Structure formats: C-alpha cells, structure tokens
CSV table of C-alpha atoms and ligand atoms in Angstrom, one decimal:
chain,number,residue,atom,x,y,z
A,122,MET,CA,-28.3,9.9,12.4
A,123,ALA,CA,-28.7,9.1,8.9
A,124,GLN,CA,-27.0,5.2,8.5
A,125,LYS,CA,-24.5,5.2,6.0
A,126,LYS,CA,-25.0,4.5,2.9
A,127,LEU,CA,-22.6,1.1,1.7
A,128,LEU,CA,-22.6,-0.5,-1.7
A,129,LEU,CA,-21.4,-4.1,-1.8
A,130,LEU,CA,-19.9,-4.9,-5.3
A,131,SER,CA,-19.8,-9.5,-5.2
A,132,THR,CA,-17.3,-11.0,-7.6
A,133,GLY,CA,-16.9,-14.9,-5.9
A,134,GLY,CA,-14.8,-16.1,-4.1
A,135,THR,CA,-14.7,-18.4,-1.6
A,136,ILE,CA,-16.3,-15.9,0.3
A,137,ALA,CA,-19.6,-16.9,-1.7
A,138,SER,CA,-18.5,-20.5,-2.5
A,139,VAL,CA,-20.2,-23.2,-2.3
A,140,VAL,CA,-19.7,-27.2,-2.7
A,141,SER,CA,-20.1,-29.2,-6.2
A,142,ASP,CA,-18.6,-32.2,-7.9
A,143,GLU,CA,-15.9,-30.0,-9.0
A,144,GLY,CA,-15.2,-28.4,-6.3
A,145,LEU,CA,-15.8,-25.5,-4.5
A,146,VAL,CA,-16.8,-22.9,-6.7
A,147,PRO,CA,-18.5,-19.6,-6.4
A,148,GLY,CA,-22.8,-19.7,-6.0
A,149,GLU,CA,-23.8,-17.6,-3.3
A,150,THR,CA,-25.1,-13.8,-4.4
A,151,GLY,CA,-24.1,-10.4,-2.9
A,152,GLU,CA,-27.9,-10.8,-1.1
A,153,GLN,CA,-26.9,-14.1,0.2
A,154,LEU,CA,-23.7,-13.2,1.9
A,155,LEU,CA,-25.7,-10.3,2.8
A,156,GLN,CA,-28.3,-12.7,4.5
A,157,MET,CA,-25.7,-14.5,6.1
A,158,LEU,CA,-24.0,-12.3,7.9
A,159,GLY,CA,-27.3,-11.1,9.7
A,160,SER,CA,-27.9,-6.9,10.7
A,161,VAL,CA,-25.4,-4.0,10.0
A,162,PRO,CA,-25.9,-1.2,11.0
A,163,TYR,CA,-25.5,0.4,7.4
A,164,ASP,CA,-27.9,1.2,4.3
A,165,VAL,CA,-26.6,-1.5,2.1
A,166,THR,CA,-27.5,-2.0,-1.4
A,167,VAL,CA,-26.0,-5.2,-3.6
A,168,LYS,CA,-24.6,-5.8,-7.2
A,169,ASP,CA,-23.4,-8.5,-8.7
A,170,ILE,CA,-20.9,-8.1,-10.9
A,171,LEU,CA,-19.0,-11.1,-11.6
A,172,GLN,CA,-19.3,-14.5,-10.3
A,173,LEU,CA,-16.2,-16.2,-10.4
A,174,ASP,CA,-12.8,-17.6,-8.4
A,175,SER,CA,-10.4,-15.0,-8.8
A,176,SER,CA,-8.0,-17.3,-10.8
A,177,ASN,CA,-10.2,-16.3,-12.8
A,178,ILE,CA,-10.5,-12.3,-13.1
A,179,GLN,CA,-8.2,-11.1,-15.5
A,180,PRO,CA,-8.0,-7.7,-17.1
A,181,GLU,CA,-11.2,-7.9,-18.8
A,182,GLU,CA,-12.5,-8.4,-15.1
A,183,TRP,CA,-10.3,-5.8,-13.3
A,184,LYS,CA,-12.2,-3.4,-16.3
A,185,THR,CA,-15.3,-4.6,-15.1
A,186,ILE,CA,-14.5,-3.7,-11.1
A,187,ALA,CA,-13.0,-0.5,-11.8
A,188,GLU,CA,-16.0,0.3,-14.0
A,189,ALA,CA,-18.7,-0.6,-11.5
A,190,ILE,CA,-17.0,1.1,-8.8
A,191,TYR,CA,-16.3,4.1,-10.8
A,192,ARG,CA,-20.2,4.4,-11.6
A,193,TYR,CA,-21.1,4.1,-8.4
A,194,ARG,CA,-18.6,6.1,-6.6
A,195,ASN,CA,-20.7,9.2,-6.0
A,196,ASP,CA,-23.8,7.4,-5.0
A,197,PHE,CA,-23.0,5.7,-1.8
A,198,ASP,CA,-20.8,6.5,1.7
A,199,GLY,CA,-18.2,4.1,0.6
A,200,ILE,CA,-17.6,0.4,-1.7
A,201,VAL,CA,-17.5,-3.4,-0.6
A,202,VAL,CA,-16.3,-5.5,-3.0
A,203,SER,CA,-16.0,-8.8,-2.0
A,204,HIS,CA,-13.7,-11.1,-4.4
A,205,GLY,CA,-11.5,-14.4,-3.6
A,206,THR,CA,-8.4,-14.5,-1.5
A,207,ASP,CA,-6.0,-15.7,-4.7
A,208,THR,CA,-5.4,-12.7,-6.2
A,209,MET,CA,-6.9,-10.2,-4.9
A,210,ALA,CA,-3.9,-8.2,-4.2
A,211,TYR,CA,-3.0,-7.6,-7.7
A,212,THR,CA,-7.1,-6.6,-8.5
A,213,ALA,CA,-7.0,-4.0,-5.5
A,214,SER,CA,-3.0,-3.0,-6.8
A,215,MET,CA,-4.5,-2.8,-10.2
A,216,MET,CA,-7.2,-0.4,-9.1
A,217,THR,CA,-4.9,2.3,-7.6
A,218,PHE,CA,-4.0,2.4,-10.9
A,219,MET,CA,-7.0,2.1,-12.9
A,220,LEU,CA,-9.0,4.7,-10.1
A,221,GLN,CA,-6.5,7.2,-9.9
A,222,ASN,CA,-8.2,10.0,-6.7
A,223,ILE,CA,-11.0,7.4,-5.8
A,224,ASN,CA,-12.8,10.1,-4.2
A,225,VAL,CA,-14.9,6.9,-2.2
A,226,PRO,CA,-13.2,4.3,0.2
A,227,VAL,CA,-13.5,1.1,-1.6
A,228,ILE,CA,-12.4,-2.0,0.4
A,229,PHE,CA,-11.7,-5.5,-1.0
A,230,THR,CA,-12.2,-8.0,1.1
A,231,GLY,CA,-12.5,-12.2,1.1
A,232,SER,CA,-12.2,-15.4,3.2
A,233,GLN,CA,-10.0,-18.4,3.5
A,234,VAL,CA,-13.3,-20.8,4.3
A,235,PRO,CA,-16.7,-19.7,2.9
A,236,ILE,CA,-19.7,-18.2,4.9
A,237,ASN,CA,-22.0,-21.1,4.8
A,238,VAL,CA,-19.6,-23.1,7.0
A,239,ILE,CA,-19.7,-22.6,10.5
A,240,LEU,CA,-17.2,-20.7,12.0
A,241,SER,CA,-16.2,-19.1,8.8
A,242,ASP,CA,-13.8,-16.2,8.8
A,243,ALA,CA,-16.2,-14.4,5.7
A,244,PRO,CA,-18.2,-12.3,8.6
A,245,ASP,CA,-15.6,-11.0,10.4
A,246,ASN,CA,-13.9,-9.8,6.7
A,247,LEU,CA,-16.9,-8.4,5.8
A,248,GLN,CA,-18.3,-6.6,8.8
A,249,LEU,CA,-14.1,-5.3,9.0
A,250,ALA,CA,-15.1,-4.3,5.5
A,251,PHE,CA,-18.3,-1.8,5.9
A,252,ALA,CA,-17.0,-0.6,8.9
A,253,ALA,CA,-13.7,0.9,7.2
A,254,ALA,CA,-16.3,1.5,4.4
A,255,ALA,CA,-18.1,3.7,6.7
A,256,GLN,CA,-15.1,5.3,8.5
A,257,LEU,CA,-12.4,5.5,6.7
A,258,SER,CA,-11.3,8.6,4.0
A,259,PRO,CA,-11.1,7.7,0.2
A,260,ASP,CA,-9.0,5.2,-1.1
A,261,ILE,CA,-8.5,1.4,-2.4
A,262,TYR,CA,-8.4,-0.8,0.8
A,263,LEU,CA,-7.4,-4.4,1.6
A,264,ALA,CA,-9.9,-5.9,4.7
A,265,PHE,CA,-8.9,-9.0,6.6
A,266,ASN,CA,-8.4,-10.7,10.1
A,267,ARG,CA,-8.7,-7.7,11.7
A,268,LYS,CA,-6.7,-6.1,9.9
A,269,ILE,CA,-7.1,-3.3,7.6
A,270,MET,CA,-4.0,-2.6,4.5
A,271,ARG,CA,-3.6,-0.5,1.2
A,272,GLY,CA,-4.3,-2.3,-1.1
A,273,CYS,CA,-1.3,-1.4,-3.6
A,274,ARG,CA,0.9,-2.2,-1.0
A,275,SER,CA,-1.2,-6.0,0.7
A,276,VAL,CA,-0.1,-9.2,-0.5
A,277,LYS,CA,-1.6,-12.8,-0.2
A,278,VAL,CA,1.6,-14.1,2.4
A,279,ARG,CA,-0.5,-17.8,3.6
A,280,THR,CA,-2.4,-20.4,1.6
A,281,THR,CA,-5.2,-21.3,4.2
A,282,ALA,CA,-4.5,-19.3,7.2
A,283,PHE,CA,-6.9,-16.4,8.7
A,284,ASN,CA,-3.9,-14.0,8.7
A,285,ALA,CA,-3.4,-14.6,4.7
A,286,PHE,CA,-2.6,-11.4,4.0
A,287,GLU,CA,0.2,-9.1,5.0
A,288,SER,CA,0.9,-5.1,4.7
A,289,VAL,CA,4.3,-4.9,3.1
A,290,ASN,CA,7.2,-2.1,4.0
A,291,VAL,CA,4.2,0.0,5.3
A,292,PRO,CA,2.5,-0.1,8.7
A,293,PRO,CA,-1.9,-1.1,8.2
A,294,VAL,CA,-4.2,1.6,8.3
A,295,ALA,CA,-6.4,0.4,10.7
A,296,ALA,CA,-6.9,-2.5,12.7
A,297,VAL,CA,-9.9,-4.1,15.6
A,298,THR,CA,-7.8,-3.8,18.8
A,299,SER,CA,-10.0,-4.2,22.2
A,300,ASP,CA,-10.7,-0.2,21.2
A,301,GLY,CA,-12.9,-1.5,18.7
A,302,PHE,CA,-12.0,0.1,15.1
A,303,THR,CA,-8.9,2.0,15.7
A,304,ILE,CA,-7.5,3.7,12.0
A,305,MET,CA,-3.6,3.9,12.6
A,306,ASN,CA,-2.3,5.7,9.6
A,307,ARG,CA,-4.3,8.3,7.9
A,308,ARG,CA,-3.3,9.7,4.4
A,309,PRO,CA,-4.1,12.9,3.4
A,310,HIS,CA,-7.2,13.1,0.8
A,311,HIS,CA,-6.6,15.3,-2.1
A,312,GLN,CA,-9.7,16.3,-3.4
A,313,GLN,CA,-9.0,15.7,-6.9
A,314,GLU,CA,-11.2,14.4,-9.7
A,315,CYS,CA,-11.4,11.0,-9.7
A,316,VAL,CA,-9.9,9.3,-13.1
A,317,LEU,CA,-11.2,6.3,-14.7
A,318,ASN,CA,-8.6,4.8,-16.8
A,319,THR,CA,-8.8,1.2,-17.9
A,320,GLN,CA,-6.3,1.0,-20.7
A,321,ILE,CA,-3.7,-1.4,-20.2
A,322,ASP,CA,-1.3,-3.5,-21.7
A,323,THR,CA,-1.1,-7.0,-20.5
A,324,ASN,CA,2.1,-8.1,-22.9
A,325,VAL,CA,4.3,-7.7,-20.1
A,326,PHE,CA,6.4,-10.6,-17.7
A,327,LEU,CA,6.9,-11.3,-14.3
A,328,VAL,CA,9.9,-13.7,-13.9
A,329,LYS,CA,11.9,-15.4,-10.7
A,330,LEU,CA,15.5,-15.0,-11.1
A,331,PHE,CA,16.9,-19.0,-10.0
A,332,PRO,CA,20.8,-19.8,-10.0
A,333,GLY,CA,21.0,-20.8,-13.9
A,334,PHE,CA,18.2,-18.7,-15.4
A,335,ASP,CA,19.4,-18.4,-19.4
A,336,PRO,CA,18.9,-14.9,-20.1
A,337,ARG,CA,17.7,-16.6,-23.6
A,338,PHE,CA,14.7,-16.2,-22.4
A,339,LEU,CA,14.9,-12.6,-21.6
A,340,GLN,CA,14.9,-12.7,-25.6
A,341,ALA,CA,12.9,-15.1,-26.1
A,342,MET,CA,10.3,-12.9,-24.3
A,343,ALA,CA,11.1,-9.8,-26.5
A,344,LYS,CA,10.6,-11.7,-30.2
A,345,HIS,CA,7.3,-12.9,-29.2
A,346,ASP,CA,5.9,-9.5,-28.7
A,347,CYS,CA,6.6,-9.0,-24.9
A,348,HIS,CA,6.0,-5.5,-24.0
A,349,GLY,CA,7.9,-4.7,-20.5
A,350,ILE,CA,9.4,-7.3,-18.1
A,351,VAL,CA,9.6,-7.3,-14.1
A,352,ILE,CA,12.3,-8.9,-12.7
A,353,GLU,CA,12.7,-10.7,-9.1
A,354,ALA,CA,16.3,-10.3,-8.5
A,355,TYR,CA,18.1,-11.4,-5.6
A,356,GLY,CA,18.1,-9.4,-2.8
A,357,LEU,CA,18.8,-6.2,-3.4
A,358,GLY,CA,18.3,-6.5,-6.6
A,359,GLY,CA,21.4,-8.4,-7.6
A,360,MET,CA,21.2,-10.2,-11.1
A,361,THR,CA,23.9,-12.9,-12.4
A,362,TYR,CA,26.4,-12.1,-14.8
A,363,ILE,CA,28.9,-14.3,-14.9
A,364,ARG,CA,28.5,-17.3,-17.7
A,365,ARG,CA,25.2,-16.6,-17.5
A,366,ASN,CA,24.5,-12.2,-18.6
A,367,ILE,CA,21.5,-11.2,-17.3
A,368,ALA,CA,22.2,-7.7,-16.9
A,369,ALA,CA,23.5,-7.9,-20.6
A,370,ALA,CA,20.4,-9.4,-21.4
A,371,VAL,CA,18.7,-6.6,-20.4
A,372,GLY,CA,20.2,-4.3,-21.6
A,373,GLN,CA,19.7,-5.1,-25.2
A,374,LEU,CA,16.2,-5.5,-24.0
A,375,ILE,CA,15.3,-1.9,-22.7
A,376,ARG,CA,17.7,-0.8,-26.2
A,377,ARG,CA,14.9,-2.6,-28.0
A,378,GLY,CA,12.3,0.0,-25.9
A,379,ILE,CA,11.6,-3.0,-23.9
A,380,PRO,CA,11.4,-1.3,-19.7
A,381,VAL,CA,12.8,-4.1,-17.4
A,382,VAL,CA,11.8,-3.3,-13.9
A,383,ALA,CA,13.6,-4.7,-10.8
A,384,THR,CA,12.1,-5.8,-7.9
A,385,SER,CA,13.1,-7.8,-4.9
A,386,GLN,CA,12.6,-11.5,-4.2
A,387,CYS,CA,12.6,-10.5,-0.5
A,388,LEU,CA,8.6,-9.9,1.0
A,389,TYR,CA,9.8,-7.2,2.8
A,390,GLU,CA,12.2,-4.2,3.0
A,391,ARG,CA,13.7,-2.2,-0.4
A,392,SER,CA,15.3,-3.4,-3.9
A,393,ASP,CA,18.6,-1.0,-3.6
A,394,LEU,CA,20.5,-1.0,-7.3
A,395,THR,CA,23.4,1.1,-6.2
A,396,LYS,CA,24.7,-1.2,-3.8
A,397,TYR,CA,26.7,-4.2,-4.9
A,398,GLU,CA,28.6,-4.7,-8.2
A,399,VAL,CA,25.5,-7.0,-8.9
A,400,GLY,CA,22.7,-4.3,-9.1
A,401,ARG,CA,24.6,-1.9,-10.3
A,402,GLN,CA,25.9,-3.6,-13.7
A,403,ALA,CA,22.0,-3.9,-14.0
A,404,LEU,CA,21.2,-0.4,-13.3
A,405,VAL,CA,23.7,1.0,-15.6
A,406,GLU,CA,22.0,-1.2,-18.4
A,407,GLY,CA,18.7,0.9,-17.6
A,408,ALA,CA,16.9,-1.5,-15.4
A,409,ILE,CA,14.6,0.4,-13.1
A,410,SER,CA,14.3,0.1,-9.5
A,411,ALA,CA,10.5,-0.9,-7.7
A,412,HIS,CA,11.8,0.0,-4.7
A,413,ASP,CA,10.3,-1.3,-1.7
A,414,MET,CA,6.9,-1.8,-4.4
A,415,THR,CA,5.3,-5.4,-4.1
A,416,SER,CA,5.4,-7.3,-6.9
A,417,GLU,CA,2.0,-6.7,-7.5
A,418,SER,CA,2.0,-3.3,-7.6
A,419,ALA,CA,4.8,-3.6,-10.1
A,420,ILE,CA,3.5,-5.6,-12.6
A,421,THR,CA,0.5,-3.7,-12.2
A,422,LYS,CA,1.5,-0.7,-13.1
A,423,LEU,CA,3.7,-1.6,-15.9
A,424,MET,CA,1.1,-2.6,-17.7
A,425,TRP,CA,-1.3,1.0,-17.2
A,426,GLY,CA,1.8,2.6,-17.5
A,427,LEU,CA,2.4,1.1,-20.6
A,428,GLY,CA,-1.1,1.0,-21.5
A,429,GLN,CA,-0.7,4.9,-21.7
A,430,GLY,CA,1.5,4.7,-24.5
A,431,MET,CA,4.9,5.4,-22.3
A,432,ASP,CA,8.3,4.5,-23.1
A,433,VAL,CA,11.3,3.6,-21.3
A,434,ALA,CA,12.2,6.4,-20.7
A,435,ALA,CA,8.9,7.8,-19.7
A,436,ILE,CA,7.9,4.6,-18.1
A,437,THR,CA,11.3,4.9,-15.6
A,438,LYS,CA,10.0,8.3,-14.3
A,439,PHE,CA,6.9,6.6,-13.8
A,440,PHE,CA,8.5,4.2,-11.7
A,441,GLU,CA,10.4,7.8,-9.6
A,442,THR,CA,6.8,8.6,-9.1
A,443,ASP,CA,4.5,7.8,-6.1
A,444,ILE,CA,1.0,7.8,-7.6
A,445,ALA,CA,-1.2,6.6,-5.1
A,446,GLY,CA,1.0,5.3,-2.0
A,447,GLU,CA,2.1,2.6,-3.7
A,448,VAL,CA,5.9,3.2,-3.2
A,449,THR,CA,8.9,4.7,-0.8
A,450,LEU,CA,10.6,7.3,-2.3
A,451,ASN,CA,13.2,8.8,-0.8
B,684,LIG,N1,-9.3,-20.0,-5.2
B,684,LIG,C1,-10.5,-18.9,-4.1
B,684,LIG,C2,-10.7,-17.7,-5.0
B,684,LIG,O1,-9.2,-16.6,-4.9
B,684,LIG,C3,-9.5,-18.5,-3.1
B,684,LIG,C4,-10.1,-17.9,-1.9
B,684,LIG,O2,-11.4,-16.8,-2.3
B,684,LIG,O3,-10.1,-17.5,-0.4
B,684,LIG,O4,-11.1,-16.8,-5.3
C-alpha cells in the first residue's frame, strides 16, 4: 500500500529550540526535526514557514500559517504544524475560523523539551501528530502527550509538565492506548468547500474580572478604539454591580456598538448568564454568552467575526452558532 503523503510545516517553538546566550531560541529546521525523529512510515515533505517562539506568533503569523495550510491542503493526506506550546491553542482556535470546512486533517503539535535533548517529549508528540494526520478525518486538531484534542477546545494548562494541554468541555478525539492509536470521538465531516478567510480585527481586549475591577477601564478601552471585548466573568458569568457596576458599563459599550462577550474564569464547564441576578443584569444589558467556549476560542472568534464587519447583532448571532465544534449549544 502506498505510504500516506504528509506535510510538516515548521514554525519554531521549544520543539525546535537550541541553547543560546540569550536563552532557548528556535534554531532547528523542520528537516532536522524529522531527521532526529528517525524513521516514520509516511512520505513526509517539510516546509519551514516560520522560526519563532510562539510568544511572537501574532495575527500576521496566523495569516502565514493559514495560507500555507490552504495552499497545500489538496496535495497531502494530512498536515502537521510544529508550533511553540505557549500560544498554540490560540493559533489552533484561529485556524478553525480562518479555514472553515478544511478538507484535510491538520494537527498542531510541539513539546515541552527541545527535540535535541535526551528524553524529550518531542519525538512522541511528533509521531502522534503524524499518526493523527494519517488517520483522522479533516479538522483542526492539537496532539500532545498521547492525546488528540480539537484545536478550538484545547488549552495549555501546565507550564512545564508533559501533560500540558487539556481538551476542555469535550472529550479528546483520540488517544494512544495499549491498543495503539484509538479514535474515541469522530465528528461527521461535511463535504463543503474549504474557505480561506484571514480577515480579522485585532482591536479587541480579553479582560479578567477581579474584586475591585473599576468599570471605568472598560470605557477607557472604548476610547482607545476597542471594537470588541471578552470578559472572563465569575463562575457562571457573574459581574459585580454594587459600587462598581460592570454590567452597566457593559451596556454602555454595547450601545456604542462594541460587542461584549462573557466567558467564565473557570476553565471547565459552561457560563450561563440566566441563572443568577449578577449574570442576568449583564444579559439584560446585552452581554453575549460564550457558553462553554475556551477564552482562546472566544477571543479568536470575536476577532474573526469583527473582521467580517459584523455588528453587535451579527456577533450575537455568530456566538449562538456552532461554526466548527467550538461551542456546545442547547
Ligand atoms: N516559549 C515556547 C514557545 O511557545 C514554549 C514551547 O514551545 O513549549 O514557543
């Protein structure tokens, strides 16, 4: 049987890092990653598209990555993107919106330890990503520590441990078990045309509430040309209204045409603004619920929606729509 044709797009990150006087910096090429991995049962082509620590990966780089995936999507059975772990969940989430109806499995992976260090987690993660690229149905995924997660549901939850990523609010798609590569949750793939749309609006804020948060800062953001805000509120989505009335400030922003999305500071489970008075006040003011989305997904979805020219009403509807499995709606 012919070997699967896979593409490795390398972008840098710890996985490709080398020691320098200034600290770890990306230095290995994709070809070097592949050589250090040893033999793989696939026909792998390598392209270096970036050489960055992912703390330096920003909207400009998202565009580069999305364009590369789009350009090569019909030439390979699967695409692996090696990427720094720090912002990988943001990139994977944004790819979900920029590359809707992707027609090839795209697997992001990285490592906590550079591949050139003995006992690094890089070889396992890369092997896993290649296996996933060869076997899964088209979608955007993240492979790490023997688990495959949906890109738009993954979050980096640990700074140094090998189990750095978790699949939040949905179970992993696949895992390595004693039976080998085991697919647990398949999502139906719809044969629609893949669309590349990298138009985004980066004038957004992601704000975490804390007791004492002064709502005047929300107004200050509006004065500084902010076009949309995601607020990580308390618990199910509660916002202070005694003395510092955040819900009222949210209403003022929304009336000025600035959508405000409420997510939860809790990593797991949904936000529900209808349950408590402190949530309902924000809801009445027009706050948009992110339901069970990760903050990474919520902020990238907001950037993408605003980039399409959506107004508050359209953003509200957009957040009540599941684009690619990023949200669970009742
Ligand atoms: N700072 C690194 C990066 O995000 C961390 C890593 O890759 O694990 O590029």
